[in-house]
Structure formats: C-alpha cells, structure tokens
Coordinates of C-alpha atoms in Angstrom, one line a residue:
M169 CA 15.4 -35.0 -43.1
R170 CA 13.5 -32.6 -41.0
K171 CA 9.7 -32.6 -41.1
K172 CA 8.0 -29.2 -41.7
V173 CA 5.5 -27.9 -39.2
R174 CA 2.5 -26.2 -40.6
I175 CA 0.1 -24.0 -38.7
V176 CA -3.5 -25.1 -39.4
N177 CA -5.5 -22.7 -37.2
F178 CA -3.7 -19.4 -36.9
K179 CA -6.1 -18.0 -34.2
R180 CA -5.5 -21.1 -32.0
F181 CA -1.7 -20.7 -32.5
L182 CA -1.8 -17.1 -31.4
L183 CA -4.0 -17.9 -28.4
S184 CA -1.5 -20.6 -27.4
I185 CA 1.5 -18.3 -27.7
F186 CA -0.4 -15.6 -25.7
S187 CA -1.2 -18.1 -23.0
I188 CA 2.3 -19.3 -22.7
L189 CA 3.7 -15.8 -22.5
T190 CA 1.1 -14.8 -19.9
M191 CA 2.1 -17.8 -17.7
I192 CA 5.8 -17.0 -18.0
A193 CA 5.0 -13.3 -17.0
L194 CA 3.0 -14.4 -14.0
I195 CA 5.6 -16.9 -12.8
T196 CA 8.4 -14.3 -13.3
A197 CA 6.3 -11.7 -11.3
M198 CA 5.9 -14.2 -8.5
F199 CA 9.7 -14.7 -8.2
L200 CA 10.6 -11.1 -8.6
N201 CA 8.2 -9.9 -6.0
D202 CA 10.0 -7.4 -3.8
G203 CA 8.2 -8.6 -0.6
K204 CA 5.5 -6.0 -0.4
A205 CA 2.8 -8.6 -0.4
Y206 CA 4.2 -9.9 2.9
S207 CA 5.0 -6.5 4.5
S208 CA 2.8 -5.2 7.2
V209 CA 1.1 -1.8 6.9
Y210 CA 0.6 -1.9 10.7
E211 CA 3.4 -0.1 12.6
E212 CA 3.5 -0.6 16.3
K213 CA 4.0 2.6 18.2
F214 CA 6.3 2.7 21.2
N215 CA 8.2 4.9 23.6
K216 CA 11.8 4.4 24.5
V217 CA 12.5 4.3 28.2
K218 CA 16.0 4.5 29.7
I219 CA 16.3 2.1 32.7
K220 CA 17.3 3.7 36.0
E221 CA 18.6 1.9 39.1
G222 CA 15.8 0.0 40.8
D223 CA 13.5 -0.1 37.7
T224 CA 11.6 -3.3 37.0
I225 CA 9.6 -4.3 33.9
W226 CA 6.5 -4.5 36.2
E227 CA 6.8 -0.9 37.4
I228 CA 7.4 0.3 33.8
A229 CA 4.3 -1.6 32.7
L230 CA 2.3 0.0 35.5
E231 CA 3.4 3.5 34.6
N232 CA 2.8 3.1 30.8
K233 CA -0.4 1.0 30.5
P234 CA -4.0 2.4 30.1
E235 CA -6.2 2.2 33.2
D236 CA -8.2 -0.8 31.9
Y237 CA -5.3 -2.8 30.5
D238 CA -4.0 -5.8 32.4
T239 CA -0.5 -5.2 33.8
R240 CA 0.6 -8.8 33.1
K241 CA -0.3 -8.4 29.5
M242 CA 1.6 -5.2 29.3
V243 CA 4.7 -6.9 30.9
L244 CA 4.5 -9.6 28.2
D245 CA 4.1 -7.0 25.5
I246 CA 7.3 -5.2 26.7
I247 CA 9.2 -8.5 26.8
E248 CA 8.1 -9.6 23.3
L249 CA 8.7 -6.1 21.8
N250 CA 12.3 -6.1 23.1
N251 CA 13.0 -9.8 22.6
L252 CA 14.0 -10.2 26.2
E253 CA 14.9 -13.8 26.8
K254 CA 15.9 -13.6 30.5
R255 CA 13.6 -10.6 31.4
N256 CA 16.6 -8.9 33.1
I257 CA 17.0 -5.2 32.6
Y258 CA 20.0 -3.1 33.8
P259 CA 20.5 0.6 34.5
G260 CA 21.4 2.4 31.2
D261 CA 19.5 -0.1 29.0
I262 CA 17.0 1.5 26.7
I263 CA 13.8 -0.6 26.1
K264 CA 10.8 0.0 23.9
V265 CA 7.4 0.3 25.7
P266 CA 4.4 -0.1 23.4
I267 CA 1.8 2.7 23.4
K268 CA -1.6 1.2 24.1
N269 CA -4.9 2.9 23.6
K270 CA -8.0 2.1 25.6
G271 CA -9.3 -0.1 22.9
D272 CA -6.2 -2.2 22.3

C-alpha cells in the first residue's frame, strides 16, 4: 500500500516549489549562456601592412609607433597581435600593426 502525502502548510509548500523552480532556471541560464559574459567589449584597432623586400618588424614598429612609445614594446605588440612564433616576415605577407595613441 502506498502512503498518502498531505500538505500541512500550503504557503511553505508553494515557497519550496518556487525556490526549486528558481534554482532550476538559474542553473539552466548558466549552462545556456551564449558567451556574452566572457566576450570583450574592447576591440583592438590595427592597420594592415603589406611586407616589402627588406622590411623588418623593427622598422615597421618605428614607422607606426607614437613618439613617446617604446619601440621594443611596439615590436612585441606586433609579434603578439600576429601570433608570430619565429618573428620572420617575408615579402608579400600582410601583418597587423596595432594603432597606439599617446596614452596607450
């Protein structure tokens, strides 16, 4: 035989059901998140430069950096932006050069 369940306090029962449904909704929202919480609003601005014979990353950094910006830092920024592992560039390559403002 099956024992019958009786609701003694209806308000407490409704509160429990509401709490459980809220938790389920929150957990579902976490897993169905479309990634916007992790996306970046910041977009890095850059110019595309076509490499010519004799160009070096150092020269490109010198030509494109602000006056008060360290050339070595600009070279590293170019390398990181383009995911250059060997730091080699060849004529015909197109690389991204970050646009730096004086305050960057």
